[in-house]
Short mmCIF file of C-alpha atoms (C1' of nucleotides) in Angstrom, two decimals:
data_model
loop_
_atom_site.label_atom_id
_atom_site.label_comp_id
_atom_site.label_asym_id
_atom_site.label_seq_id
_atom_site.Cartn_x
_atom_site.Cartn_y
_atom_site.Cartn_z
CA MET R 3 86.27 -207.12 -133.28
CA PRO R 4 85.04 -203.70 -132.44
CA GLN R 5 87.72 -201.34 -133.73
CA LEU R 6 88.05 -197.64 -132.10
CA ASN R 7 87.82 -195.01 -135.01
CA SER R 8 88.41 -197.39 -137.94
CA GLY R 9 89.29 -194.55 -139.78
CA GLY R 10 93.13 -194.79 -139.34
CA GLY R 11 95.09 -194.44 -136.46
CA ASP R 12 93.12 -197.14 -135.03
CA ASP R 13 96.66 -198.94 -134.08
CA LEU R 14 97.08 -196.54 -131.02
CA GLY R 15 100.01 -198.92 -130.00
CA ALA R 16 101.80 -198.14 -133.50
CA ASN R 17 104.89 -196.01 -133.50
CA ASP R 18 102.71 -193.52 -135.17
CA GLU R 19 99.55 -194.11 -132.99
CA MET R 20 98.72 -190.41 -132.77
CA ILE R 21 99.04 -189.42 -136.04
CA SER R 22 95.64 -189.85 -136.65
CA PHE R 23 94.76 -187.21 -134.30
CA LYS R 24 96.23 -184.68 -136.80
CA ASP R 25 93.27 -184.36 -138.88
CA GLU R 26 90.78 -183.63 -136.42
CA GLY R 27 89.54 -180.57 -135.01
CA GLU R 28 92.39 -178.48 -133.81
CA GLN R 29 90.39 -175.19 -133.51
CA ASP R 30 88.16 -176.43 -130.78
CA GLU R 31 90.15 -175.34 -127.94
CA LYS R 32 92.57 -172.89 -129.22
CA ILE R 33 92.89 -170.68 -126.31
CA GLN R 34 93.12 -173.57 -123.78
CA GLU R 35 95.59 -175.19 -126.07
CA ASN R 36 97.73 -171.89 -126.17
CA ALA R 37 97.49 -171.91 -122.46
CA PHE R 38 98.31 -175.60 -122.27
CA THR R 39 101.18 -175.47 -124.71
CA GLU R 40 103.12 -172.57 -122.94
CA ARG R 41 102.69 -174.28 -119.71
CA ASP R 42 103.25 -177.69 -120.64
CA LEU R 43 106.06 -177.30 -123.06
CA ALA R 44 107.79 -175.74 -120.32
CA ASP R 45 106.79 -178.54 -118.17
CA LEU R 46 108.06 -181.11 -120.80
CA LYS R 47 111.31 -179.27 -121.19
CA SER R 48 111.68 -179.35 -117.90
CA SER R 49 111.07 -182.80 -117.45
CA LEU R 50 113.52 -183.52 -120.22
CA VAL R 51 116.34 -181.16 -118.69
CA ASN R 52 115.63 -181.64 -114.84
CA GLU R 53 115.51 -185.17 -113.49
CA SER R 54 112.35 -183.87 -111.58
CA GLU R 55 109.17 -184.88 -111.77
CA ILE R 56 106.98 -182.02 -110.59
CA ASN R 57 104.34 -179.81 -111.78
CA GLN R 58 101.70 -182.64 -111.31
CA ASN R 59 98.88 -180.26 -111.19
CA SER R 60 98.89 -178.68 -114.68
CA ASN R 61 99.60 -182.16 -116.08
CA THR R 62 96.66 -183.86 -114.36
CA ALA R 63 94.48 -180.79 -115.57
CA VAL R 64 95.21 -181.70 -119.10
CA VAL R 65 94.56 -185.30 -118.66
CA ARG R 66 91.70 -184.65 -116.99
CA ARG R 67 90.03 -182.68 -119.39
CA GLY R 68 88.89 -185.88 -120.74
CA HIS R 69 87.22 -184.95 -123.94
CA HIS R 70 88.31 -186.86 -126.77
CA ASP R 71 88.68 -184.25 -129.51
CA GLU R 72 90.39 -182.11 -127.15
CA GLN R 73 92.77 -184.84 -126.16
CA ARG R 74 93.43 -185.50 -129.57
CA VAL R 75 94.32 -181.78 -130.31
CA TYR R 76 96.55 -182.22 -127.27
CA HIS R 77 98.33 -185.15 -128.55
CA GLU R 78 98.94 -183.29 -131.82
CA LYS R 79 100.20 -180.12 -130.19
CA HIS R 80 102.38 -182.38 -128.02
CA ARG R 81 103.70 -184.32 -131.19
CA GLU R 82 104.97 -180.81 -132.51
CA HIS R 83 106.43 -179.89 -129.27
CA LEU R 84 108.07 -183.36 -128.88
CA GLU R 85 109.39 -182.83 -132.16
CA ASP R 86 110.86 -179.74 -131.39
CA VAL R 87 112.27 -180.74 -128.04
CA SER R 88 113.72 -183.75 -130.00
CA LYS R 89 115.68 -181.36 -132.04
CA GLN R 90 116.75 -179.25 -129.24
CA ASP R 91 117.81 -182.59 -127.16
CA GLY R 92 120.20 -183.35 -130.29
CA GLY R 93 117.65 -185.81 -131.65
CA MET R 94 118.21 -188.22 -128.69
CA TYR R 95 114.52 -188.88 -128.46
CA LYS R 96 112.76 -190.79 -131.27
CA ALA R 97 110.34 -188.54 -132.12
CA PRO R 98 108.72 -190.94 -135.20
CA ALA R 99 108.60 -193.74 -132.52
CA TYR R 100 106.94 -191.50 -129.73
CA SER R 101 106.23 -188.45 -131.05
CA GLY R 102 102.44 -188.50 -130.56
CA TYR R 103 102.62 -189.39 -127.07
CA PRO R 104 101.48 -187.16 -124.41
CA PHE R 105 104.28 -187.36 -121.98
CA LEU R 106 102.80 -184.76 -119.77
CA MET R 107 99.75 -187.19 -118.91
CA LEU R 108 101.69 -188.97 -116.27
CA THR R 109 101.09 -187.67 -113.16
CA ASP R 110 101.17 -188.90 -109.92
CA PRO R 111 97.42 -188.37 -108.61
CA TYR R 112 98.49 -190.04 -105.00
CA LEU R 113 100.87 -187.48 -104.50
CA PRO R 114 99.06 -184.22 -102.90
CA SER R 115 100.00 -181.19 -105.60
CA GLY R 116 103.52 -181.74 -106.26
CA THR R 117 104.59 -183.66 -103.18
CA MET R 118 107.22 -185.56 -105.21
CA SER R 119 110.32 -184.47 -104.91
CA PRO R 120 113.18 -184.67 -107.60
CA SER R 121 114.99 -187.03 -105.19
CA SER R 122 111.93 -188.79 -103.90
CA ASN R 123 112.16 -191.57 -106.38
CA LYS R 124 108.49 -192.15 -106.30
CA VAL R 125 106.92 -194.09 -109.02
CA SER R 126 105.14 -192.57 -111.42
CA VAL R 127 101.68 -193.45 -111.92
CA VAL R 128 99.23 -193.05 -114.69
CA GLN R 129 96.47 -190.97 -114.05
CA GLN R 130 93.11 -193.12 -113.63
CA SER R 131 90.25 -191.93 -115.09
CA HIS R 132 87.75 -194.55 -114.49
CA GLY R 133 88.17 -195.17 -110.78
CA MET R 134 91.14 -197.57 -111.49
CA PRO R 135 94.17 -197.41 -108.80
CA PRO R 136 97.20 -196.27 -110.41
CA LEU R 137 99.11 -198.22 -112.39
CA PRO R 138 102.88 -197.70 -111.39
CA LEU R 139 105.63 -197.66 -113.74
CA LEU R 140 108.19 -200.47 -113.62
CA GLN R 141 111.11 -199.48 -112.04
CA TYR R 142 113.79 -201.27 -113.58
CA PRO R 143 116.75 -201.24 -111.42
CA SER R 144 120.00 -200.39 -112.71
CA ALA R 145 121.54 -202.87 -115.35
CA ASP R 146 124.90 -201.83 -113.93
CA HIS R 147 126.01 -205.28 -113.29
CA PHE R 148 123.99 -206.96 -115.96
CA ASN R 149 125.36 -205.38 -118.79
CA PRO R 150 128.96 -205.77 -118.88
CA ASN R 151 129.51 -202.86 -121.23
CA SER R 152 128.24 -200.80 -118.72
CA PRO R 153 130.98 -199.90 -116.35
CA HIS R 154 128.35 -198.21 -114.44
CA LEU R 155 124.94 -196.32 -114.78
CA PRO R 156 125.53 -192.64 -114.28
CA THR R 157 122.39 -190.62 -113.24
CA ASP R 158 122.26 -189.02 -116.88
CA MET R 159 122.69 -191.91 -119.05
CA SER R 160 122.98 -190.20 -121.86
CA GLN R 161 126.53 -189.64 -120.88
CA LYS R 162 126.98 -193.33 -121.60
CA PRO R 163 128.88 -193.89 -124.41
CA GLY R 164 127.43 -195.98 -127.11
CA ILE R 165 123.88 -195.54 -125.84
CA HIS R 166 121.70 -193.21 -127.97
CA ARG R 167 118.42 -194.92 -128.46
CA HIS R 168 116.59 -193.37 -125.80
CA GLN R 169 116.09 -189.98 -123.96
CA SER R 170 117.27 -190.81 -120.62
CA GLN R 171 116.32 -187.40 -119.26
CA ASP R 172 112.60 -188.19 -120.00
CA LEU R 173 113.00 -191.14 -118.38
CA SER R 174 114.71 -189.85 -115.40
CA GLY R 175 111.96 -187.64 -114.65
CA PHE R 176 109.97 -190.83 -114.04
CA TYR R 177 112.36 -192.98 -112.79
CA SER R 178 114.25 -190.43 -110.96
CA LEU R 179 117.52 -191.71 -109.61
CA PRO R 180 118.99 -190.11 -106.32
CA PRO R 181 121.70 -187.97 -106.87
CA GLY R 182 124.08 -190.39 -105.44
CA GLY R 183 123.33 -193.09 -107.72
CA VAL R 184 120.71 -195.84 -107.75
CA SER R 185 122.18 -197.38 -104.75
CA GLN R 186 120.74 -195.06 -102.57
CA ILE R 187 117.42 -195.95 -103.41
CA SER R 188 115.66 -197.60 -100.39
CA PRO R 189 112.56 -199.60 -100.22
CA SER R 190 110.75 -196.69 -98.73
CA MET R 191 110.87 -194.74 -102.14
CA SER R 192 107.88 -196.68 -103.72
CA TRP R 193 104.57 -194.99 -104.35
CA GLN R 194 101.93 -194.66 -101.95
CA PRO R 195 101.21 -197.63 -100.35
CA GLN R 196 97.80 -198.19 -101.99
CA PRO R 197 97.23 -201.32 -103.57
CA VAL R 198 98.15 -201.38 -106.95
CA TYR R 199 95.73 -203.67 -108.42
CA PRO R 200 92.59 -203.79 -106.91
CA LEU R 201 91.25 -206.87 -105.79
CA PRO R 202 87.92 -208.05 -104.92
CA SER R 203 87.06 -208.66 -101.42
CA CYS R 204 87.10 -212.15 -102.17
CA GLY R 205 90.62 -211.99 -102.52
CA PHE R 206 92.22 -213.47 -105.52
CA ARG R 207 95.86 -213.06 -104.91
CA GLN R 208 97.07 -211.88 -101.65
CA PRO R 209 100.28 -209.83 -102.18
CA TYR R 210 98.54 -206.85 -103.00
CA SER R 211 97.94 -206.07 -99.27
CA SER R 212 98.60 -202.48 -98.69
CA SER R 213 100.17 -203.41 -95.43
CA LEU R 214 102.53 -205.41 -96.99
CA PRO R 215 106.02 -203.50 -97.57
CA SER R 216 106.10 -201.98 -100.86
CA SER R 217 109.35 -203.64 -101.89
CA SER R 218 107.82 -206.75 -101.95
CA SER R 219 104.28 -206.06 -102.96
CA TYR R 220 104.67 -204.59 -106.25
CA PRO R 221 107.04 -207.19 -107.97
CA ARG R 222 106.97 -205.72 -111.47
CA PHE R 223 107.19 -202.21 -110.32
CA SER R 224 109.79 -203.00 -107.85
CA HIS R 225 111.98 -200.07 -106.86
CA SER R 226 115.11 -202.64 -106.29
CA LEU R 227 117.17 -200.67 -108.52
CA MET R 228 120.31 -202.40 -107.95
CA LEU R 229 121.29 -205.61 -109.25
CA GLY R 230 123.49 -208.48 -108.85
CA PRO R 231 124.97 -210.36 -111.56
CA SER R 232 122.02 -212.70 -111.62
CA GLY R 233 119.33 -209.74 -111.47
CA MET R 234 119.32 -209.78 -107.79
CA HIS R 235 119.20 -206.62 -105.83
CA PRO R 236 121.87 -206.52 -103.04
CA THR R 237 118.71 -207.02 -100.84
CA GLY R 238 117.59 -209.96 -102.35
CA ILE R 239 114.98 -208.55 -104.51
CA PRO R 240 115.55 -209.99 -107.65
CA HIS R 241 115.34 -207.84 -110.66
CA PRO R 242 111.66 -207.79 -112.59
CA ALA R 243 112.87 -208.20 -116.00
CA ILE R 244 115.40 -210.72 -115.26
CA VAL R 245 114.22 -214.43 -114.69
CA PRO R 246 115.83 -217.66 -114.98
CA PRO R 247 115.06 -219.50 -118.27
CA SER R 248 113.18 -222.11 -116.51
CA GLY R 249 110.08 -221.49 -118.29
CA LYS R 250 106.93 -220.60 -117.22
CA GLN R 251 106.73 -218.13 -113.95
CA GLU R 252 104.77 -219.34 -111.01
CA HIS R 253 102.40 -216.76 -110.31
CA ASP R 254 102.60 -216.49 -106.79
CA GLN R 255 106.31 -215.93 -107.29
CA TYR R 256 105.69 -213.59 -110.11
CA ASP R 257 103.28 -211.64 -107.95
CA ARG R 258 105.78 -211.21 -105.52
CA ASN R 259 108.79 -210.40 -108.12
CA MET R 260 107.03 -209.63 -111.27
CA TYR R 261 109.96 -210.51 -113.73
CA ALA R 262 112.07 -212.24 -111.79
CA LYS R 263 111.62 -215.81 -110.82
CA PRO R 264 113.67 -216.52 -107.48
CA HIS R 265 115.64 -219.71 -108.23
CA PRO R 266 115.68 -221.70 -104.91
CA GLU R 267 116.53 -224.93 -106.59
CA PRO R 268 119.84 -226.02 -105.47
CA LYS R 269 120.23 -228.16 -108.60
CA ARG R 270 120.26 -224.76 -110.88
CA GLU R 271 123.80 -224.08 -109.23
CA LYS R 272 125.19 -226.59 -110.83
CA GLU R 273 124.57 -224.94 -114.43
CA PRO R 274 124.58 -221.39 -113.90
CA LYS R 275 121.86 -220.51 -116.76
CA LYS R 276 121.95 -216.99 -118.19
CA PRO R 277 119.15 -215.14 -116.45
CA VAL R 278 116.56 -214.34 -119.10
CA ILE R 279 115.64 -210.77 -119.63
CA LYS R 280 111.72 -210.64 -120.27
CA LYS R 281 110.33 -208.46 -122.86
CA PRO R 282 108.85 -205.33 -121.53
CA LEU R 283 104.99 -205.43 -121.45
CA ASN R 284 103.37 -203.70 -124.11
CA ALA R 285 100.09 -201.49 -123.36
CA PHE R 286 97.49 -204.36 -123.55
CA MET R 287 99.64 -206.52 -121.36
CA LEU R 288 99.99 -203.84 -118.66
CA TYR R 289 96.06 -203.14 -118.90
CA MET R 290 95.47 -207.19 -118.57
CA LYS R 291 97.42 -206.98 -115.71
CA GLU R 292 95.79 -204.41 -114.18
CA MET R 293 92.13 -205.89 -115.05
CA ARG R 294 92.39 -209.29 -114.96
CA ALA R 295 91.79 -209.51 -111.41
CA LYS R 296 88.44 -207.37 -111.85
CA VAL R 297 87.44 -209.56 -114.71
CA ILE R 298 87.92 -212.73 -112.61
CA ALA R 299 86.08 -211.29 -109.71
CA GLU R 300 83.12 -210.00 -111.89
CA CYS R 301 82.78 -212.87 -114.17
CA THR R 302 84.17 -215.62 -111.76
CA LEU R 303 86.17 -217.25 -114.64
CA LYS R 304 89.43 -218.91 -114.33
CA GLU R 305 90.42 -219.69 -117.67
CA SER R 306 92.81 -217.29 -118.78
CA ALA R 307 91.85 -217.78 -122.54
CA ALA R 308 88.32 -216.72 -121.56
CA ILE R 309 89.32 -213.88 -119.41
CA ASN R 310 91.78 -212.47 -122.22
CA GLN R 311 89.05 -212.30 -124.59
CA ILE R 312 86.84 -210.09 -122.32
CA LEU R 313 90.05 -208.23 -121.73
CA GLY R 314 90.40 -207.75 -125.55
CA ARG R 315 86.70 -206.77 -126.06
CA ARG R 316 87.24 -204.30 -122.99
CA TRP R 317 90.51 -202.85 -124.31
CA HIS R 318 88.82 -202.03 -127.57
CA ALA R 319 86.19 -200.42 -125.64
CA LEU R 320 88.38 -197.96 -123.81
CA THR R 321 88.56 -194.79 -125.10
CA ARG R 322 91.98 -193.42 -126.75
CA GLU R 323 92.95 -191.66 -123.69
CA GLU R 324 92.38 -194.52 -121.53
CA GLN R 325 94.30 -196.70 -123.84
CA ALA R 326 96.88 -193.66 -124.21
CA LYS R 327 97.74 -194.16 -120.57
CA TYR R 328 98.55 -197.93 -121.18
CA TYR R 329 100.62 -197.01 -124.26
CA GLU R 330 102.32 -194.39 -122.43
CA LEU R 331 103.44 -196.75 -119.41
CA ALA R 332 104.54 -199.35 -121.86
CA ARG R 333 106.52 -196.88 -123.57
CA LYS R 334 107.95 -195.84 -120.66
CA GLU R 335 108.78 -199.52 -119.63
CA ARG R 336 110.22 -199.93 -123.06
CA GLN R 337 112.53 -197.09 -122.63
CA LEU R 338 114.00 -198.02 -119.37
CA HIS R 339 114.31 -201.47 -120.41
CA MET R 340 116.33 -200.24 -123.12
CA GLN R 341 118.24 -198.20 -121.06
CA LEU R 342 118.90 -200.98 -118.48
CA TYR R 343 119.66 -203.54 -121.06
CA PRO R 344 120.90 -201.85 -124.19
CA SER R 345 122.27 -204.81 -125.49
CA TRP R 346 119.11 -207.02 -125.11
CA SER R 347 117.08 -207.85 -128.08
CA ALA R 348 113.87 -209.74 -128.27
CA ARG R 349 115.36 -212.20 -130.36
CA ASP R 350 117.35 -212.97 -127.15
CA ASN R 351 114.23 -214.58 -125.67
CA TYR R 352 113.48 -216.57 -128.94
CA ASP R 353 113.75 -220.13 -128.28
CA ALA R 354 115.56 -221.32 -131.36
CA GLY R 355 114.91 -224.88 -130.94
CA LEU R 356 111.18 -224.49 -130.23
CA ARG R 357 110.78 -222.29 -132.92
CA GLY R 358 112.19 -224.73 -135.28
CA ALA R 359 109.82 -227.36 -133.82
CA ARG R 360 107.25 -225.20 -134.31
CA GLU R 361 107.72 -224.15 -137.80
CA GLU R 362 108.12 -227.68 -138.46
CA LYS R 363 104.93 -228.52 -137.15
CA ARG R 364 103.36 -225.82 -138.59
CA LYS R 365 104.44 -227.03 -141.86
CA SER R 366 103.37 -230.58 -141.15
CA ASP R 367 99.92 -229.02 -139.94
CA GLY R 368 99.46 -227.74 -143.35
CA GLY R 369 98.93 -224.27 -142.38
CA LYS R 370 99.87 -221.52 -140.03
CA LYS R 371 98.31 -221.78 -136.75
CA LYS R 372 97.80 -218.11 -136.19
CA ARG R 373 96.57 -217.69 -139.43
CA ARG R 374 94.04 -220.11 -138.83
CA LYS R 375 93.25 -218.25 -135.54
CA ARG R 376 92.64 -215.15 -137.22
CA GLU R 377 90.57 -216.65 -140.19
CA LYS R 378 88.62 -218.13 -137.19
CA GLN R 379 88.11 -214.43 -135.60
CA GLN R 380 87.25 -212.82 -138.82
CA GLN R 381 84.45 -215.50 -139.48
CA GLN R 382 82.92 -214.41 -136.28
CA ASP R 383 80.32 -211.43 -136.85
CA PRO R 384 81.96 -208.75 -134.49
CA THR R 385 78.97 -206.84 -134.33
CA THR R 386 77.17 -210.05 -132.74
CA ASP R 387 79.67 -210.39 -130.01
CA ASN R 388 80.53 -207.06 -128.56
CA SER R 389 79.85 -208.18 -125.01
CA LEU R 390 82.12 -206.60 -122.63
CA ASP R 391 80.85 -208.63 -119.90
CA CYS R 392 81.06 -212.18 -118.87
CA SER R 393 79.89 -214.42 -121.40
"C1'" DA A 248 106.06 -231.51 -117.43
"C1'" DG A 249 105.17 -228.75 -120.72
"C1'" DC A 250 102.24 -227.18 -124.35
"C1'" DC A 251 97.86 -224.81 -125.87
"C1'" DC A 252 94.60 -221.44 -125.84
"C1'" DT A 253 93.41 -216.53 -126.07
"C1'" DT A 254 93.94 -211.41 -126.24
"C1'" DT A 255 97.28 -207.08 -128.23
"C1'" DG A 256 101.33 -204.83 -129.15
"C1'" DA A 257 106.23 -204.31 -130.08
"C1'" DA A 258 110.04 -206.44 -132.19
"C1'" DG A 259 112.55 -209.54 -135.34
"C1'" DC A 260 112.68 -212.14 -139.54
"C1'" DT A 261 111.77 -213.16 -144.39
"C1'" DA A 262 110.73 -212.84 -149.11
"C1'" DT Y 271 108.48 -202.67 -147.14
"C1'" DA Y 272 104.84 -205.67 -146.10
"C1'" DG Y 273 103.48 -209.70 -144.03
"C1'" DC Y 274 104.59 -213.30 -140.97
"C1'" DT Y 275 106.43 -215.17 -136.29
"C1'" DT Y 276 107.40 -214.78 -131.61
"C1'" DC Y 277 107.20 -213.30 -127.08
"C1'" DA Y 278 105.44 -210.94 -123.46
"C1'" DA Y 279 101.17 -212.42 -119.05
"C1'" DA Y 280 97.93 -215.69 -116.97
"C1'" DG Y 281 96.06 -220.20 -115.39
"C1'" DG Y 282 92.83 -223.88 -116.43
"C1'" DG Y 283 92.86 -227.41 -119.67
"C1'" DC Y 284 94.97 -231.16 -122.03
"C1'" DT Y 285 98.29 -234.41 -123.45
#
DNA sequence: AGCCCTTTGAAGCTA
DNA sequence: TAGCTTCAAAGGGCT
């Protein structure tokens, strides 16, 4: 399988994903870098201290520099800055985990030069460098009602006792909450009404119509910020990260409500099951969601397994900065997820029964399935199958 | 109906 | 701590 820059740091998504950027030419752009650091450090601090996500232009400019090496220098510099900021911030920020990330690269290209106001609650989007529409960040609603340990979700969650694992101000810059609290957020507070995921004219899924109300068109990134006890917004918009434990999501429903699967079945009322909080999507999953329709249109494929193979190859073909957009987006999602569901663990979604059964099956199969799959992949000559197109 | 496939990444578990 | 497993999305295919 083709790998980017096999010389270390290939795992862009790992916690130290940008570490590899260290050893690459830092002298290339010192002048620009200095200008950048002063400006963007101020931005960064501002974004950490202030709940506004402003100063789009400078950030955009940084992202649009586009040169790979420059980007690496940028990452490295930012890592240093972030460490510094992390210290200033009382260590709330998990520098080891995310220090390499260019937090400032998140911009909102659809907002003409800083039209986003601190209270606008616009969804942050990632600068798209290859013509893709913006991938909006998920706006998790408040877990206020979900987490019993959370009497309320203050605007500044750092004040929330017992929650130390994320830097809320950073998030607040992207998921800025209105001064009066999340309940003031209205459906109009979404990003620009452009299709989130471009669909071919043939139309694969209809819910992306720009004419649809934003509140229902973009399920995962719904701005439904208030939840009821079952993950439902008072307006009826389900929370994207909460689904009933009823197995696979129906895709159409998913498209409308991303994480949340409505449970209209009256049968369910008998046994009120715990709503399932889904894992936040990782970078590749976000990429897949965005590009799946495109691949389907291009390749006229329907099998997800085949589509995912293509997407996997394309993922590896992305530049680091292109991937970084998704890593950053995923990081934001994780942060927000952690803020909203501080007591949630990925383990919560482990199906113990199935897990045991599968393990038994694996044992009886005489080997580990995934290992077999990996071995199979390794047997394939990656150099002969680099097609990013339909095969 | 429910699992498999197929991808990458994050998180959890185990030795 | 390294290595492995599970889950996240997706939807056709299969049992």
